[in-house]
Amino acid sequence: MSSPNESLPWRLEWSDELSVHLPEIDAEHQRFVRLVNELNEVIVARAGVEEVKARMRLLQEDAEAHFAHEEALFRQWHYPDAEAHAQKHEQALRFLAEVMAGFSQEKTGYEWIETALKVKQVLIEHIMLEDMKYRDFYLASQGSAADA
Ligand SMILES: [Fe+2]
Ligand SMILES: [Fe+2]
């Protein structure tokens, strides 16, 4: 891991690599990226714990709504991996809840940076590893619908 310098060491930028080719979902993922960046910013600015928790709560609420949205689409598509994917959502939400619980204890600035990095990693890895699977399924289904 890189040293915790005081600039914005892990600012995320949206890129096409992250696109699932569904505008409504991309918009929600872009919002995640923004919320993760804002969480980073308040931590780097050494905001108080309440401010950090407020940002985390936003992320948590967003993740919950977003995951429910994806799962509704899966039902619509009859996506075969819906169950496994929903379990990954469950895990991510559990992780965010644990982070929130941890914030009630005293933490050093460095520990916050580490925690926020983990939050970023969990959310972005989920998009890049799990959400890309349904992207491929969705795109393939669109292709076969066009062929029919
Ligand atoms: Fe997603
Ligand atoms: Fe997902």
PDB file of C-alpha atoms and ligand atoms in Angstrom:
ATOM      1  CA  MET A   1       0.000   0.000   0.000  1.00  0.00           C
ATOM      2  CA  SER A   2       1.224   3.495  -0.725  1.00  0.00           C
ATOM      3  CA  SER A   3       2.213   5.839   2.077  1.00  0.00           C
ATOM      4  CA  PRO A   4      -0.588   7.911   3.578  1.00  0.00           C
ATOM      5  CA  ASN A   5       0.498  11.200   2.085  1.00  0.00           C
ATOM      6  CA  GLU A   6      -1.773  14.142   2.616  1.00  0.00           C
ATOM      7  CA  SER A   7      -2.762  14.757  -0.977  1.00  0.00           C
ATOM      8  CA  LEU A   8      -5.595  12.685  -2.413  1.00  0.00           C
ATOM      9  CA  PRO A   9      -3.647   9.468  -2.823  1.00  0.00           C
ATOM     10  CA  TRP A  10      -6.501   7.302  -4.002  1.00  0.00           C
ATOM     11  CA  ARG A  11      -8.916   9.548  -5.721  1.00  0.00           C
ATOM     12  CA  LEU A  12     -11.061   7.472  -8.048  1.00  0.00           C
ATOM     13  CA  GLU A  13     -11.961   8.475 -11.546  1.00  0.00           C
ATOM     14  CA  TRP A  14     -14.838   7.011 -13.470  1.00  0.00           C
ATOM     15  CA  SER A  15     -13.762   5.194 -16.586  1.00  0.00           C
ATOM     16  CA  ASP A  16     -15.467   3.189 -19.318  1.00  0.00           C
ATOM     17  CA  GLU A  17     -13.876   0.129 -17.805  1.00  0.00           C
ATOM     18  CA  LEU A  18     -16.444   0.435 -15.017  1.00  0.00           C
ATOM     19  CA  SER A  19     -19.427   0.771 -17.333  1.00  0.00           C
ATOM     20  CA  VAL A  20     -22.027  -2.017 -17.363  1.00  0.00           C
ATOM     21  CA  HIS A  21     -23.713  -0.416 -20.401  1.00  0.00           C
ATOM     22  CA  LEU A  22     -26.907   0.245 -18.490  1.00  0.00           C
ATOM     23  CA  PRO A  23     -27.229   4.026 -18.056  1.00  0.00           C
ATOM     24  CA  GLU A  24     -29.320   3.865 -14.861  1.00  0.00           C
ATOM     25  CA  ILE A  25     -26.814   1.510 -13.204  1.00  0.00           C
ATOM     26  CA  ASP A  26     -23.801   3.445 -14.455  1.00  0.00           C
ATOM     27  CA  ALA A  27     -25.315   6.579 -12.916  1.00  0.00           C
ATOM     28  CA  GLU A  28     -25.611   4.805  -9.565  1.00  0.00           C
ATOM     29  CA  HIS A  29     -22.047   3.489  -9.792  1.00  0.00           C
ATOM     30  CA  GLN A  30     -20.821   6.991 -10.634  1.00  0.00           C
ATOM     31  CA  ARG A  31     -22.548   8.208  -7.504  1.00  0.00           C
ATOM     32  CA  PHE A  32     -20.669   5.544  -5.517  1.00  0.00           C
ATOM     33  CA  VAL A  33     -17.384   6.785  -6.934  1.00  0.00           C
ATOM     34  CA  ARG A  34     -18.301  10.327  -5.925  1.00  0.00           C
ATOM     35  CA  LEU A  35     -19.337   9.289  -2.402  1.00  0.00           C
ATOM     36  CA  VAL A  36     -16.135   7.288  -1.943  1.00  0.00           C
ATOM     37  CA  ASN A  37     -14.105  10.313  -3.066  1.00  0.00           C
ATOM     38  CA  GLU A  38     -16.012  12.557  -0.676  1.00  0.00           C
ATOM     39  CA  LEU A  39     -15.369  10.120   2.151  1.00  0.00           C
ATOM     40  CA  ASN A  40     -11.685  10.278   1.250  1.00  0.00           C
ATOM     41  CA  GLU A  41     -11.763  14.059   1.237  1.00  0.00           C
ATOM     42  CA  VAL A  42     -13.311  14.440   4.688  1.00  0.00           C
ATOM     43  CA  ILE A  43     -10.798  11.958   6.108  1.00  0.00           C
ATOM     44  CA  VAL A  44      -7.817  13.674   4.498  1.00  0.00           C
ATOM     45  CA  ALA A  45      -9.166  17.009   5.762  1.00  0.00           C
ATOM     46  CA  ARG A  46      -9.254  15.438   9.255  1.00  0.00           C
ATOM     47  CA  ALA A  47     -12.933  16.101   9.702  1.00  0.00           C
ATOM     48  CA  GLY A  48     -14.505  14.969  12.941  1.00  0.00           C
ATOM     49  CA  VAL A  49     -15.801  11.451  13.447  1.00  0.00           C
ATOM     50  CA  GLU A  50     -19.412  12.613  13.058  1.00  0.00           C
ATOM     51  CA  GLU A  51     -18.703  13.967   9.591  1.00  0.00           C
ATOM     52  CA  VAL A  52     -16.963  10.752   8.555  1.00  0.00           C
ATOM     53  CA  LYS A  53     -19.839   8.703   9.920  1.00  0.00           C
ATOM     54  CA  ALA A  54     -22.359  10.848   8.070  1.00  0.00           C
ATOM     55  CA  ARG A  55     -20.500  10.146   4.798  1.00  0.00           C
ATOM     56  CA  MET A  56     -20.336   6.469   5.577  1.00  0.00           C
ATOM     57  CA  ARG A  57     -24.055   6.421   6.318  1.00  0.00           C
ATOM     58  CA  LEU A  58     -24.751   7.953   2.909  1.00  0.00           C
ATOM     59  CA  LEU A  59     -22.655   5.266   1.273  1.00  0.00           C
ATOM     60  CA  GLN A  60     -24.437   2.573   3.243  1.00  0.00           C
ATOM     61  CA  GLU A  61     -27.900   3.836   2.287  1.00  0.00           C
ATOM     62  CA  ASP A  62     -26.855   4.191  -1.309  1.00  0.00           C
ATOM     63  CA  ALA A  63     -25.390   0.711  -1.424  1.00  0.00           C
ATOM     64  CA  GLU A  64     -28.567  -0.752   0.035  1.00  0.00           C
ATOM     65  CA  ALA A  65     -30.803   0.969  -2.510  1.00  0.00           C
ATOM     66  CA  HIS A  66     -28.456   0.199  -5.381  1.00  0.00           C
ATOM     67  CA  PHE A  67     -28.118  -3.482  -4.512  1.00  0.00           C
ATOM     68  CA  ALA A  68     -31.913  -3.793  -4.275  1.00  0.00           C
ATOM     69  CA  HIS A  69     -32.179  -2.160  -7.693  1.00  0.00           C
ATOM     70  CA  GLU A  70     -29.748  -4.646  -9.230  1.00  0.00           C
ATOM     71  CA  GLU A  71     -31.530  -7.573  -7.621  1.00  0.00           C
ATOM     72  CA  ALA A  72     -34.855  -6.359  -9.047  1.00  0.00           C
ATOM     73  CA  LEU A  73     -33.261  -6.289 -12.504  1.00  0.00           C
ATOM     74  CA  PHE A  74     -31.934  -9.817 -11.996  1.00  0.00           C
ATOM     75  CA  ARG A  75     -35.465 -11.063 -11.329  1.00  0.00           C
ATOM     76  CA  GLN A  76     -36.650  -9.301 -14.456  1.00  0.00           C
ATOM     77  CA  TRP A  77     -33.870 -10.868 -16.534  1.00  0.00           C
ATOM     78  CA  HIS A  78     -34.113 -14.298 -14.870  1.00  0.00           C
ATOM     79  CA  TYR A  79     -30.416 -13.942 -14.239  1.00  0.00           C
ATOM     80  CA  PRO A  80     -29.093 -17.393 -13.249  1.00  0.00           C
ATOM     81  CA  ASP A  81     -26.438 -16.075 -10.822  1.00  0.00           C
ATOM     82  CA  ALA A  82     -28.857 -13.794  -8.969  1.00  0.00           C
ATOM     83  CA  GLU A  83     -28.590 -15.783  -5.739  1.00  0.00           C
ATOM     84  CA  ALA A  84     -24.775 -15.775  -5.623  1.00  0.00           C
ATOM     85  CA  HIS A  85     -24.681 -12.101  -6.519  1.00  0.00           C
ATOM     86  CA  ALA A  86     -27.193 -11.212  -3.806  1.00  0.00           C
ATOM     87  CA  GLN A  87     -24.918 -12.993  -1.318  1.00  0.00           C
ATOM     88  CA  LYS A  88     -22.031 -10.735  -2.374  1.00  0.00           C
ATOM     89  CA  HIS A  89     -24.292  -7.747  -1.764  1.00  0.00           C
ATOM     90  CA  GLU A  90     -25.107  -9.125   1.657  1.00  0.00           C
ATOM     91  CA  GLN A  91     -21.390  -9.486   2.448  1.00  0.00           C
ATOM     92  CA  ALA A  92     -20.613  -5.952   1.303  1.00  0.00           C
ATOM     93  CA  LEU A  93     -23.442  -4.534   3.443  1.00  0.00           C
ATOM     94  CA  ARG A  94     -22.238  -6.522   6.439  1.00  0.00           C
ATOM     95  CA  PHE A  95     -18.760  -5.099   5.896  1.00  0.00           C
ATOM     96  CA  LEU A  96     -20.097  -1.531   5.758  1.00  0.00           C
ATOM     97  CA  ALA A  97     -22.106  -2.142   8.934  1.00  0.00           C
ATOM     98  CA  GLU A  98     -18.945  -3.388  10.673  1.00  0.00           C
ATOM     99  CA  VAL A  99     -17.070  -0.281   9.556  1.00  0.00           C
ATOM    100  CA  MET A 100     -19.855   1.901  10.954  1.00  0.00           C
ATOM    101  CA  ALA A 101     -19.749   0.047  14.260  1.00  0.00           C
ATOM    102  CA  GLY A 102     -15.959   0.523  14.359  1.00  0.00           C
ATOM    103  CA  PHE A 103     -16.271   4.275  13.916  1.00  0.00           C
ATOM    104  CA  SER A 104     -17.819   4.662  17.324  1.00  0.00           C
ATOM    105  CA  GLN A 105     -14.417   3.808  18.801  1.00  0.00           C
ATOM    106  CA  GLU A 106     -11.428   6.129  18.853  1.00  0.00           C
ATOM    107  CA  LYS A 107      -9.414   5.849  15.685  1.00  0.00           C
ATOM    108  CA  THR A 108      -6.273   7.567  14.525  1.00  0.00           C
ATOM    109  CA  GLY A 109      -6.295   9.439  11.238  1.00  0.00           C
ATOM    110  CA  TYR A 110      -4.159   6.736   9.714  1.00  0.00           C
ATOM    111  CA  GLU A 111      -6.608   4.003  10.726  1.00  0.00           C
ATOM    112  CA  TRP A 112      -9.421   5.964   9.120  1.00  0.00           C
ATOM    113  CA  ILE A 113      -7.494   6.191   5.885  1.00  0.00           C
ATOM    114  CA  GLU A 114      -6.950   2.451   5.969  1.00  0.00           C
ATOM    115  CA  THR A 115     -10.607   1.778   6.666  1.00  0.00           C
ATOM    116  CA  ALA A 116     -11.757   4.125   3.921  1.00  0.00           C
ATOM    117  CA  LEU A 117      -9.347   2.425   1.521  1.00  0.00           C
ATOM    118  CA  LYS A 118     -10.943  -0.895   2.358  1.00  0.00           C
ATOM    119  CA  VAL A 119     -14.409   0.564   1.756  1.00  0.00           C
ATOM    120  CA  LYS A 120     -13.275   1.760  -1.626  1.00  0.00           C
ATOM    121  CA  GLN A 121     -11.719  -1.577  -2.431  1.00  0.00           C
ATOM    122  CA  VAL A 122     -14.814  -3.581  -1.479  1.00  0.00           C
ATOM    123  CA  LEU A 123     -17.175  -1.398  -3.519  1.00  0.00           C
ATOM    124  CA  ILE A 124     -14.976  -1.046  -6.576  1.00  0.00           C
ATOM    125  CA  GLU A 125     -13.990  -4.698  -6.627  1.00  0.00           C
ATOM    126  CA  HIS A 126     -17.651  -5.579  -6.453  1.00  0.00           C
ATOM    127  CA  ILE A 127     -18.330  -3.532  -9.566  1.00  0.00           C
ATOM    128  CA  MET A 128     -15.286  -4.834 -11.416  1.00  0.00           C
ATOM    129  CA  LEU A 129     -15.596  -8.497 -10.483  1.00  0.00           C
ATOM    130  CA  GLU A 130     -19.272  -9.183  -9.783  1.00  0.00           C
ATOM    131  CA  ASP A 131     -21.241  -6.557 -11.675  1.00  0.00           C
ATOM    132  CA  MET A 132     -19.241  -7.260 -14.827  1.00  0.00           C
ATOM    133  CA  LYS A 133     -20.661 -10.791 -14.806  1.00  0.00           C
ATOM    134  CA  TYR A 134     -24.217  -9.532 -15.175  1.00  0.00           C
ATOM    135  CA  ARG A 135     -23.073  -6.985 -17.720  1.00  0.00           C
ATOM    136  CA  ASP A 136     -21.858  -9.829 -19.908  1.00  0.00           C
ATOM    137  CA  PHE A 137     -25.079 -11.764 -19.360  1.00  0.00           C
ATOM    138  CA  TYR A 138     -27.198  -8.707 -20.098  1.00  0.00           C
ATOM    139  CA  LEU A 139     -25.269  -7.788 -23.239  1.00  0.00           C
ATOM    140  CA  ALA A 140     -25.457 -11.381 -24.492  1.00  0.00           C
ATOM    141  CA  SER A 141     -29.217 -11.463 -23.883  1.00  0.00           C
ATOM    142  CA  GLN A 142     -29.618  -8.183 -25.789  1.00  0.00           C
ATOM    143  CA  GLY A 143     -27.622  -9.669 -28.645  1.00  0.00           C
ATOM    144  CA  SER A 144     -29.763 -12.802 -28.849  1.00  0.00           C
ATOM    145  CA  ALA A 145     -32.944 -10.722 -28.579  1.00  0.00           C
ATOM    146  CA  ALA A 146     -31.734  -8.693 -31.563  1.00  0.00           C
ATOM    147  CA  ASP A 147     -31.000 -11.901 -33.491  1.00  0.00           C
ATOM    148  CA  ALA A 148     -34.467 -13.342 -32.840  1.00  0.00           C
TER     149      ALA A 148
HETATM  150 FE    FE B   1     -23.477  -2.464  -8.654  1.00  0.00          FE
HETATM  151 FE    FE B   2     -23.844  -5.851  -7.589  1.00  0.00          FE
END
